[in-house]
mmCIF file of C-alpha atoms in Angstrom:
data_model
loop_
_atom_site.group_PDB
_atom_site.id
_atom_site.type_symbol
_atom_site.label_atom_id
_atom_site.label_comp_id
_atom_site.label_asym_id
_atom_site.label_seq_id
_atom_site.Cartn_x
_atom_site.Cartn_y
_atom_site.Cartn_z
ATOM 1 C CA UNK A 13 -15.807 -8.669 116.471
ATOM 2 C CA UNK A 14 -12.834 -7.285 115.104
ATOM 3 C CA UNK A 15 -9.377 -8.176 117.220
ATOM 4 C CA UNK A 16 -9.028 -5.029 119.454
ATOM 5 C CA UNK A 17 -5.410 -5.457 119.628
ATOM 6 C CA UNK A 18 -5.065 -5.242 115.788
ATOM 7 C CA UNK A 19 -6.393 -1.705 115.740
ATOM 8 C CA UNK A 20 -3.883 -0.289 118.887
ATOM 9 C CA UNK A 21 -6.887 -0.154 121.658
ATOM 10 C CA UNK A 22 -6.056 -1.171 125.136
ATOM 11 C CA UNK A 23 -8.163 -2.610 127.790
ATOM 12 C CA UNK A 24 -9.006 0.647 129.254
ATOM 13 C CA UNK A 25 -10.166 1.809 125.856
ATOM 14 C CA UNK A 26 -12.461 -0.850 125.852
ATOM 15 C CA UNK A 27 -14.085 -0.497 129.220
ATOM 16 C CA UNK A 28 -14.568 3.300 127.968
ATOM 17 C CA UNK A 29 -16.426 2.134 124.864
ATOM 18 C CA UNK A 30 -19.022 -0.085 127.131
ATOM 19 C CA UNK A 31 -19.360 2.962 129.468
ATOM 20 C CA UNK A 32 -20.273 5.154 127.119
ATOM 21 C CA UNK A 33 -22.592 2.756 125.151
ATOM 22 C CA UNK A 34 -24.005 1.964 128.379
ATOM 23 C CA UNK A 35 -24.798 5.335 129.642
ATOM 24 C CA UNK A 36 -26.331 6.199 126.276
ATOM 25 C CA UNK A 37 -28.483 3.256 126.492
ATOM 26 C CA UNK A 38 -29.400 3.699 130.023
ATOM 27 C CA UNK A 39 -30.399 7.630 129.315
ATOM 28 C CA UNK A 40 -32.663 6.430 126.412
ATOM 29 C CA UNK A 41 -34.445 3.967 128.446
ATOM 30 C CA UNK A 42 -35.212 6.367 131.414
ATOM 31 C CA UNK A 43 -36.609 8.827 128.703
ATOM 32 C CA UNK A 44 -38.573 6.027 127.061
ATOM 33 C CA UNK A 45 -39.968 5.219 130.846
ATOM 34 C CA UNK A 46 -40.662 9.241 131.250
ATOM 35 C CA UNK A 47 -42.677 9.578 128.103
ATOM 36 C CA UNK A 48 -44.857 6.356 128.966
ATOM 37 C CA UNK A 49 -45.451 7.686 132.649
ATOM 38 C CA UNK A 50 -46.755 11.024 130.654
ATOM 39 C CA UNK A 51 -44.078 13.182 131.913
ATOM 40 C CA UNK A 52 -42.108 13.672 128.383
ATOM 41 C CA UNK A 53 -44.195 14.137 124.910
ATOM 42 C CA UNK A 54 -41.675 12.721 122.838
ATOM 43 C CA UNK A 55 -38.714 10.506 122.570
ATOM 44 C CA UNK A 56 -36.512 9.353 119.588
ATOM 45 C CA UNK A 57 -34.517 6.554 120.629
ATOM 46 C CA UNK A 58 -30.893 5.270 119.672
ATOM 47 C CA UNK A 59 -31.326 2.164 121.128
ATOM 48 C CA UNK A 60 -29.396 -0.274 119.122
ATOM 49 C CA UNK A 61 -26.830 2.061 117.368
ATOM 50 C CA UNK A 62 -24.816 2.781 120.460
ATOM 51 C CA UNK A 63 -22.041 0.719 118.927
ATOM 52 C CA UNK A 64 -21.788 2.525 115.845
ATOM 53 C CA UNK A 65 -21.535 5.986 117.729
ATOM 54 C CA UNK A 66 -19.109 5.225 120.313
ATOM 55 C CA UNK A 67 -17.052 3.540 118.027
ATOM 56 C CA UNK A 68 -17.022 6.970 115.772
ATOM 57 C CA UNK A 69 -16.613 8.815 119.060
ATOM 58 C CA UNK A 70 -13.555 7.265 119.981
ATOM 59 C CA UNK A 71 -11.772 7.797 116.341
ATOM 60 C CA UNK A 72 -12.513 11.345 116.560
ATOM 61 C CA UNK A 73 -10.605 14.134 118.063
ATOM 62 C CA UNK A 74 -11.607 17.432 120.225
ATOM 63 C CA UNK A 75 -10.858 20.101 117.449
ATOM 64 C CA UNK A 76 -13.387 17.951 114.845
ATOM 65 C CA UNK A 77 -16.687 19.332 114.264
ATOM 66 C CA UNK A 78 -20.143 17.364 114.591
ATOM 67 C CA UNK A 79 -23.276 17.370 112.839
ATOM 68 C CA UNK A 80 -25.574 14.655 114.333
ATOM 69 C CA UNK A 81 -28.821 13.504 113.712
ATOM 70 C CA UNK A 82 -31.731 12.737 115.922
ATOM 71 C CA UNK A 83 -30.649 9.321 116.810
ATOM 72 C CA UNK A 84 -27.119 10.211 118.202
ATOM 73 C CA UNK A 85 -27.686 10.630 121.908
ATOM 74 C CA UNK A 86 -24.968 8.112 122.826
ATOM 75 C CA UNK A 87 -22.585 9.874 120.563
ATOM 76 C CA UNK A 88 -23.047 13.609 121.974
ATOM 77 C CA UNK A 89 -23.057 11.956 125.340
ATOM 78 C CA UNK A 90 -19.783 10.834 124.664
ATOM 79 C CA UNK A 91 -18.751 14.120 123.341
ATOM 80 C CA UNK A 92 -19.896 16.103 126.348
ATOM 81 C CA UNK A 93 -23.423 16.628 126.749
ATOM 82 C CA UNK A 94 -24.251 15.603 129.965
ATOM 83 C CA UNK A 95 -27.282 13.128 131.138
ATOM 84 C CA UNK A 96 -28.796 16.363 132.805
ATOM 85 C CA UNK A 97 -28.554 18.680 129.888
ATOM 86 C CA UNK A 98 -30.189 15.845 127.813
ATOM 87 C CA UNK A 99 -33.060 15.621 130.380
ATOM 88 C CA UNK A 100 -33.210 19.447 130.665
ATOM 89 C CA UNK A 101 -33.888 19.365 126.749
ATOM 90 C CA UNK A 102 -36.130 16.385 127.129
ATOM 91 C CA UNK A 103 -38.344 18.071 129.698
ATOM 92 C CA UNK A 104 -37.895 21.731 127.390
ATOM 93 C CA UNK A 105 -36.133 23.334 130.305
ATOM 94 C CA UNK A 106 -34.178 26.474 130.514
ATOM 95 C CA UNK A 107 -30.912 24.944 130.609
ATOM 96 C CA UNK A 108 -31.170 22.946 127.508
ATOM 97 C CA UNK A 109 -28.170 23.765 125.736
ATOM 98 C CA UNK A 110 -29.649 23.551 122.029
ATOM 99 C CA UNK A 111 -32.505 25.934 122.539
ATOM 100 C CA UNK A 112 -33.153 26.521 125.965
ATOM 101 C CA UNK A 113 -36.101 24.747 126.001
ATOM 102 C CA UNK A 114 -37.304 25.896 122.832
ATOM 103 C CA UNK A 115 -36.874 23.101 120.509
ATOM 104 C CA UNK A 116 -38.039 19.596 119.848
ATOM 105 C CA UNK A 117 -36.036 16.937 122.001
ATOM 106 C CA UNK A 118 -32.575 15.343 120.192
ATOM 107 C CA UNK A 119 -32.111 18.468 118.542
ATOM 108 C CA UNK A 120 -28.637 18.045 119.773
ATOM 109 C CA UNK A 121 -26.032 21.302 119.725
ATOM 110 C CA UNK A 122 -23.588 22.784 122.213
ATOM 111 C CA UNK A 123 -21.212 25.469 120.798
ATOM 112 C CA UNK A 124 -18.188 24.876 123.263
ATOM 113 C CA UNK A 125 -17.966 21.194 122.188
ATOM 114 C CA UNK A 126 -18.231 22.049 118.266
ATOM 115 C CA UNK A 127 -21.663 20.513 118.010
ATOM 116 C CA UNK A 128 -23.442 22.465 115.074
ATOM 117 C CA UNK A 129 -27.520 23.438 115.620
ATOM 118 C CA UNK A 130 -29.724 21.012 113.936
ATOM 119 C CA UNK A 131 -32.358 21.433 111.843
ATOM 120 C CA UNK A 132 -35.639 19.808 112.076
ATOM 121 C CA UNK A 133 -35.707 18.909 108.443
ATOM 122 C CA UNK A 134 -34.019 15.534 107.988
ATOM 123 C CA UNK A 135 -30.578 15.321 106.308
ATOM 124 C CA UNK A 136 -29.865 19.555 106.577
ATOM 125 C CA UNK A 137 -27.070 18.650 108.684
ATOM 126 C CA UNK A 138 -24.969 17.087 105.988
ATOM 127 C CA UNK A 139 -24.838 20.660 103.956
ATOM 128 C CA UNK A 140 -23.864 22.062 107.386
ATOM 129 C CA UNK A 141 -20.864 19.686 107.953
ATOM 130 C CA UNK A 142 -19.473 20.535 104.566
ATOM 131 C CA UNK A 143 -19.679 24.019 104.735
ATOM 132 C CA UNK A 144 -17.685 23.389 108.229
ATOM 133 C CA UNK A 145 -15.433 21.187 106.325
ATOM 134 C CA UNK A 146 -14.872 23.783 103.741
ATOM 135 C CA UNK A 147 -14.036 26.577 106.596
ATOM 136 C CA UNK A 148 -11.506 23.950 108.396
ATOM 137 C CA UNK A 149 -9.597 23.390 104.666
ATOM 138 C CA UNK A 150 -9.456 27.207 103.907
ATOM 139 C CA UNK A 151 -8.071 27.982 107.535
ATOM 140 C CA UNK A 152 -5.336 25.027 107.176
ATOM 141 C CA UNK A 153 -6.645 22.955 110.529
ATOM 142 C CA UNK A 154 -6.006 19.329 110.717
ATOM 143 C CA UNK A 155 -9.697 18.762 111.746
ATOM 144 C CA UNK A 156 -12.397 17.064 110.048
ATOM 145 C CA UNK A 157 -16.173 17.709 110.007
ATOM 146 C CA UNK A 158 -18.504 14.588 110.626
ATOM 147 C CA UNK A 159 -22.541 14.212 109.321
ATOM 148 C CA UNK A 160 -24.554 11.210 110.634
ATOM 149 C CA UNK A 161 -27.988 10.403 109.382
ATOM 150 C CA UNK A 162 -30.314 7.727 108.610
ATOM 151 C CA UNK A 163 -30.646 5.417 105.547
ATOM 152 C CA UNK A 164 -33.606 7.160 104.676
ATOM 153 C CA UNK A 165 -32.055 10.246 104.574
ATOM 154 C CA UNK A 166 -29.726 9.352 101.818
ATOM 155 C CA UNK A 167 -32.926 9.865 99.386
ATOM 156 C CA UNK A 168 -33.008 13.545 100.035
ATOM 157 C CA UNK A 169 -31.444 15.809 97.646
ATOM 158 C CA UNK A 170 -29.262 17.424 100.506
ATOM 159 C CA UNK A 171 -27.184 14.110 100.778
ATOM 160 C CA UNK A 172 -26.159 13.942 97.040
ATOM 161 C CA UNK A 173 -25.514 18.074 97.030
ATOM 162 C CA UNK A 174 -23.257 17.591 100.087
ATOM 163 C CA UNK A 175 -21.311 14.457 98.922
ATOM 164 C CA UNK A 176 -20.890 15.989 95.660
ATOM 165 C CA UNK A 177 -19.560 19.309 96.822
ATOM 166 C CA UNK A 178 -17.390 17.682 99.047
ATOM 167 C CA UNK A 179 -15.940 15.532 96.570
ATOM 168 C CA UNK A 180 -15.250 18.013 93.912
ATOM 169 C CA UNK A 181 -13.325 20.082 96.535
ATOM 170 C CA UNK A 182 -11.679 17.106 98.528
ATOM 171 C CA UNK A 183 -12.788 18.214 101.756
ATOM 172 C CA UNK A 184 -12.074 16.655 105.158
ATOM 173 C CA UNK A 185 -15.603 15.416 105.489
ATOM 174 C CA UNK A 186 -16.909 12.319 106.794
ATOM 175 C CA UNK A 187 -20.416 10.798 106.224
ATOM 176 C CA UNK A 188 -21.929 8.095 108.413
ATOM 177 C CA UNK A 189 -24.859 6.414 107.278
ATOM 178 C CA UNK A 190 -26.332 4.703 110.163
ATOM 179 C CA UNK A 191 -28.391 2.039 108.317
ATOM 180 C CA UNK A 192 -31.024 0.380 110.971
ATOM 181 C CA UNK A 193 -32.766 -0.695 107.843
ATOM 182 C CA UNK A 194 -35.978 1.271 108.632
ATOM 183 C CA UNK A 195 -36.694 4.793 107.301
ATOM 184 C CA UNK A 196 -39.838 4.879 109.834
ATOM 185 C CA UNK A 197 -41.900 2.489 108.354
ATOM 186 C CA UNK A 198 -40.297 2.026 105.072
ATOM 187 C CA UNK A 199 -37.745 -0.958 105.243
ATOM 188 C CA UNK A 200 -34.295 -0.479 103.032
ATOM 189 C CA UNK A 201 -35.699 -2.661 99.978
ATOM 190 C CA UNK A 202 -38.230 -0.073 99.249
ATOM 191 C CA UNK A 203 -35.857 2.988 100.054
ATOM 192 C CA UNK A 204 -32.944 1.898 97.423
ATOM 193 C CA UNK A 205 -32.121 -0.726 95.088
ATOM 194 C CA UNK A 206 -28.524 -1.468 96.167
ATOM 195 C CA UNK A 207 -26.993 -3.811 98.627
ATOM 196 C CA UNK A 208 -24.339 -1.517 99.738
ATOM 197 C CA UNK A 209 -24.771 2.319 99.836
ATOM 198 C CA UNK A 210 -21.240 3.490 100.494
ATOM 199 C CA UNK A 211 -20.652 2.062 96.770
ATOM 200 C CA UNK A 212 -22.111 5.561 95.689
ATOM 201 C CA UNK A 213 -19.471 7.595 97.033
ATOM 202 C CA UNK A 214 -17.662 6.457 93.957
ATOM 203 C CA UNK A 215 -20.205 8.639 91.809
ATOM 204 C CA UNK A 216 -18.998 11.749 94.250
ATOM 205 C CA UNK A 217 -15.174 10.939 93.494
ATOM 206 C CA UNK A 218 -15.366 9.868 97.876
ATOM 207 C CA UNK A 219 -13.685 6.948 99.044
ATOM 208 C CA UNK A 220 -16.572 4.530 100.275
ATOM 209 C CA UNK A 221 -16.846 1.708 102.877
ATOM 210 C CA UNK A 222 -19.420 -0.722 104.684
ATOM 211 C CA UNK A 223 -18.730 -1.489 108.152
ATOM 212 C CA UNK A 224 -20.821 -4.008 110.587
ATOM 213 C CA UNK A 225 -22.364 -1.061 113.286
ATOM 214 C CA UNK A 226 -22.791 -3.721 115.774
ATOM 215 C CA UNK A 227 -18.944 -3.811 116.160
ATOM 216 C CA UNK A 228 -17.669 -0.578 117.708
ATOM 217 C CA UNK A 229 -14.222 -1.863 117.201
ATOM 218 C CA UNK A 230 -14.602 -2.213 113.598
ATOM 219 C CA UNK A 231 -16.483 1.282 113.337
ATOM 220 C CA UNK A 232 -13.308 2.610 115.384
ATOM 221 C CA UNK A 233 -10.824 1.441 112.654
ATOM 222 C CA UNK A 234 -12.881 2.722 109.763
ATOM 223 C CA UNK A 235 -13.539 6.223 111.305
ATOM 224 C CA UNK A 236 -10.134 6.480 112.275
ATOM 225 C CA UNK A 237 -8.660 5.563 108.867
ATOM 226 C CA UNK A 238 -11.317 7.931 107.202
ATOM 227 C CA UNK A 239 -10.004 10.817 109.487
ATOM 228 C CA UNK A 240 -6.553 10.192 108.479
ATOM 229 C CA UNK A 241 -7.278 10.375 104.850
ATOM 230 C CA UNK A 242 -9.012 13.604 105.434
ATOM 231 C CA UNK A 243 -6.787 15.371 107.246
ATOM 232 C CA UNK A 244 -4.113 14.563 104.774
ATOM 233 C CA UNK A 245 -5.912 15.884 102.122
ATOM 234 C CA UNK A 246 -7.175 12.871 100.393
ATOM 235 C CA UNK A 247 -10.977 14.156 100.350
ATOM 236 C CA UNK A 248 -14.114 12.984 102.205
ATOM 237 C CA UNK A 249 -15.290 9.497 102.943
ATOM 238 C CA UNK A 250 -18.530 7.793 103.133
ATOM 239 C CA UNK A 251 -19.079 4.863 105.609
ATOM 240 C CA UNK A 252 -22.460 2.943 106.123
ATOM 241 C CA UNK A 253 -22.558 1.391 109.143
ATOM 242 C CA UNK A 254 -25.228 -1.752 109.470
ATOM 243 C CA UNK A 255 -26.671 -1.395 112.612
ATOM 244 C CA UNK A 256 -30.115 -2.200 114.556
ATOM 245 C CA UNK A 257 -33.401 -0.312 115.527
ATOM 246 C CA UNK A 258 -34.616 -2.016 118.800
ATOM 247 C CA UNK A 259 -37.523 0.649 119.351
ATOM 248 C CA UNK A 260 -39.997 2.190 117.099
ATOM 249 C CA UNK A 261 -38.675 5.318 115.099
ATOM 250 C CA UNK A 262 -40.110 7.203 118.168
ATOM 251 C CA UNK A 263 -42.458 7.106 121.315
ATOM 252 C CA UNK A 264 -45.544 8.144 118.604
ATOM 253 C CA UNK A 265 -44.823 5.542 116.362
ATOM 254 C CA UNK A 266 -46.534 1.821 116.500
ATOM 255 C CA UNK A 267 -43.870 -0.654 114.843
ATOM 256 C CA UNK A 268 -46.322 -3.492 114.233
ATOM 257 C CA UNK A 269 -45.237 -3.157 110.650
ATOM 258 C CA UNK A 270 -41.757 -5.039 111.457
ATOM 259 C CA UNK A 271 -41.992 -8.965 112.080
ATOM 260 C CA UNK A 272 -41.672 -10.529 115.012
ATOM 261 C CA UNK A 273 -39.169 -12.907 114.570
ATOM 262 C CA UNK A 274 -36.638 -9.834 112.981
ATOM 263 C CA UNK A 275 -37.332 -8.046 116.222
ATOM 264 C CA UNK A 276 -36.380 -11.449 118.176
ATOM 265 C CA UNK A 277 -33.086 -11.189 116.241
ATOM 266 C CA UNK A 278 -32.368 -8.044 116.484
ATOM 267 C CA UNK A 279 -32.456 -8.362 120.379
ATOM 268 C CA UNK A 280 -30.390 -11.210 120.598
ATOM 269 C CA UNK A 281 -27.953 -9.339 118.645
ATOM 270 C CA UNK A 282 -28.121 -6.369 121.098
ATOM 271 C CA UNK A 283 -24.512 -4.438 120.593
ATOM 272 C CA UNK A 284 -24.140 -3.625 124.004
ATOM 273 C CA UNK A 285 -24.615 -7.648 125.086
ATOM 274 C CA UNK A 286 -22.705 -8.714 122.368
ATOM 275 C CA UNK A 287 -19.886 -6.213 123.524
ATOM 276 C CA UNK A 288 -20.089 -7.261 126.936
ATOM 277 C CA UNK A 289 -19.766 -10.909 126.198
ATOM 278 C CA UNK A 290 -16.746 -9.826 124.006
ATOM 279 C CA UNK A 291 -15.004 -7.920 127.177
ATOM 280 C CA UNK A 292 -15.669 -10.876 129.274
ATOM 281 C CA UNK A 293 -14.397 -13.331 126.809
ATOM 282 C CA UNK A 294 -11.158 -11.286 126.562
ATOM 283 C CA UNK A 295 -11.055 -11.008 130.468
ATOM 284 C CA UNK A 296 -11.206 -6.723 130.107
ATOM 285 C CA UNK A 297 -13.675 -6.974 133.029
ATOM 286 C CA UNK A 298 -15.511 -8.690 135.456
ATOM 287 C CA UNK A 299 -18.914 -8.817 137.293
ATOM 288 C CA UNK A 300 -18.004 -6.536 140.075
ATOM 289 C CA UNK A 301 -16.833 -3.681 137.311
ATOM 290 C CA UNK A 302 -19.943 -4.263 135.204
ATOM 291 C CA UNK A 303 -22.153 -3.977 138.417
ATOM 292 C CA UNK A 304 -20.068 -0.971 139.580
ATOM 293 C CA UNK A 305 -20.627 0.880 136.221
ATOM 294 C CA UNK A 306 -24.380 -0.039 135.934
ATOM 295 C CA UNK A 307 -24.557 1.937 139.704
ATOM 296 C CA UNK A 308 -22.760 4.822 138.929
ATOM 297 C CA UNK A 309 -24.925 5.273 135.967
ATOM 298 C CA UNK A 310 -28.170 4.730 137.346
ATOM 299 C CA UNK A 311 -26.844 7.314 140.462
ATOM 300 C CA UNK A 312 -26.177 9.892 137.616
ATOM 301 C CA UNK A 313 -29.149 9.273 135.591
ATOM 302 C CA UNK A 314 -31.358 9.432 138.804
ATOM 303 C CA UNK A 315 -29.782 12.950 139.491
ATOM 304 C CA UNK A 316 -30.160 14.063 136.324
ATOM 305 C CA UNK A 317 -33.793 13.331 136.037
ATOM 306 C CA UNK A 318 -34.756 15.388 139.618
ATOM 307 C CA UNK A 319 -32.588 17.812 138.748
ATOM 308 C CA UNK A 320 -34.457 18.370 135.387
ATOM 309 C CA UNK A 321 -38.004 18.078 136.935
ATOM 310 C CA UNK A 322 -37.130 20.662 139.047
ATOM 311 C CA UNK A 323 -35.692 23.102 136.648
ATOM 312 C CA UNK A 324 -37.616 25.987 135.577
ATOM 313 C CA UNK A 325 -39.288 26.371 132.323
ATOM 314 C CA UNK A 326 -38.031 29.151 129.447
ATOM 315 C CA UNK A 327 -40.059 32.454 130.219
ATOM 316 C CA UNK A 328 -42.343 33.778 127.737
ATOM 317 C CA UNK A 329 -40.271 36.714 127.279
ATOM 318 C CA UNK A 330 -37.380 34.533 125.518
ATOM 319 C CA UNK A 331 -39.346 33.209 122.984
ATOM 320 C CA UNK A 332 -37.970 34.851 119.979
ATOM 321 C CA UNK A 333 -34.322 34.789 121.670
ATOM 322 C CA UNK A 334 -31.909 33.710 119.252
ATOM 323 C CA UNK A 335 -34.367 33.508 116.902
ATOM 324 C CA UNK A 336 -34.313 37.089 115.157
ATOM 325 C CA UNK A 337 -31.274 39.477 114.771
ATOM 326 C CA UNK A 338 -30.776 41.612 117.590
ATOM 327 C CA UNK A 339 -27.791 43.669 116.424
ATOM 328 C CA UNK A 340 -27.940 46.720 114.158
ATOM 329 C CA UNK A 341 -28.038 50.536 114.776
ATOM 330 C CA UNK A 342 -31.191 51.877 116.700
ATOM 331 C CA UNK A 343 -33.281 54.272 115.581
ATOM 332 C CA UNK A 344 -32.323 58.075 115.759
#
């Protein structure tokens, strides 16, 4: 794991990174249990990708615009979507910030946090983010737009169109591929014929870099440098973060297509376990602190779950709210 001192992080920064990684994991685990108990209809997990997401979060600024994909629970949690708001979305209740309980779970969005509304068709968010980055450049703002996606989505035309446009216009845009090696059941060697997806950046006139996605410090450094280039007018960056998917693609997926020895190795290299070991080795935190954080997070998630279960469902008359334009002149 990269030396935190070389990138300017403090002990408090490292504790913050661990806390957000753990909160994302524990919310995810609770949702998985609720699904198996028959209380949630659908869950899509971020377990194993928290290091990439929280390393990214720590390198961003509040004014930056996010266009996440469905597996970015840890990222949007750190950005400000609370555990309760995520639970409300999962239970399809009124307080869901993304749609008021009318959209699938994991379609993250919240206007106040500059998290763009997400569509269900994979890869569309990269086009939205590039559009946002164009507006930032036109307005002369020192901010960037960031999109995330899985490696399977890089086979979609939207991805290539977005990167090409961003490169041509030198937009303040960062695209992060969270490469967990499986596009649902399709392994990476059947998805693309290169060892480094970030090498495609050269063809778009962008900067490209591959990083260990299980190391939040390394991810932080790479994204921080990409952001600095972007706000200095040096154009977009394509980052490939090599990370792990510790669960099936979703709660509806049977992932017996994955070799058992591969899964065993992935769990041994769990980014949260490894980062905790790193904090202990560097005397950043002790058992008392880890236990305190676990207790605080457990209490937060218990409260969020209870409140979401008790919350009202959307009213039938709200079904078309924010779906069709409600402005314009009334008939005379």
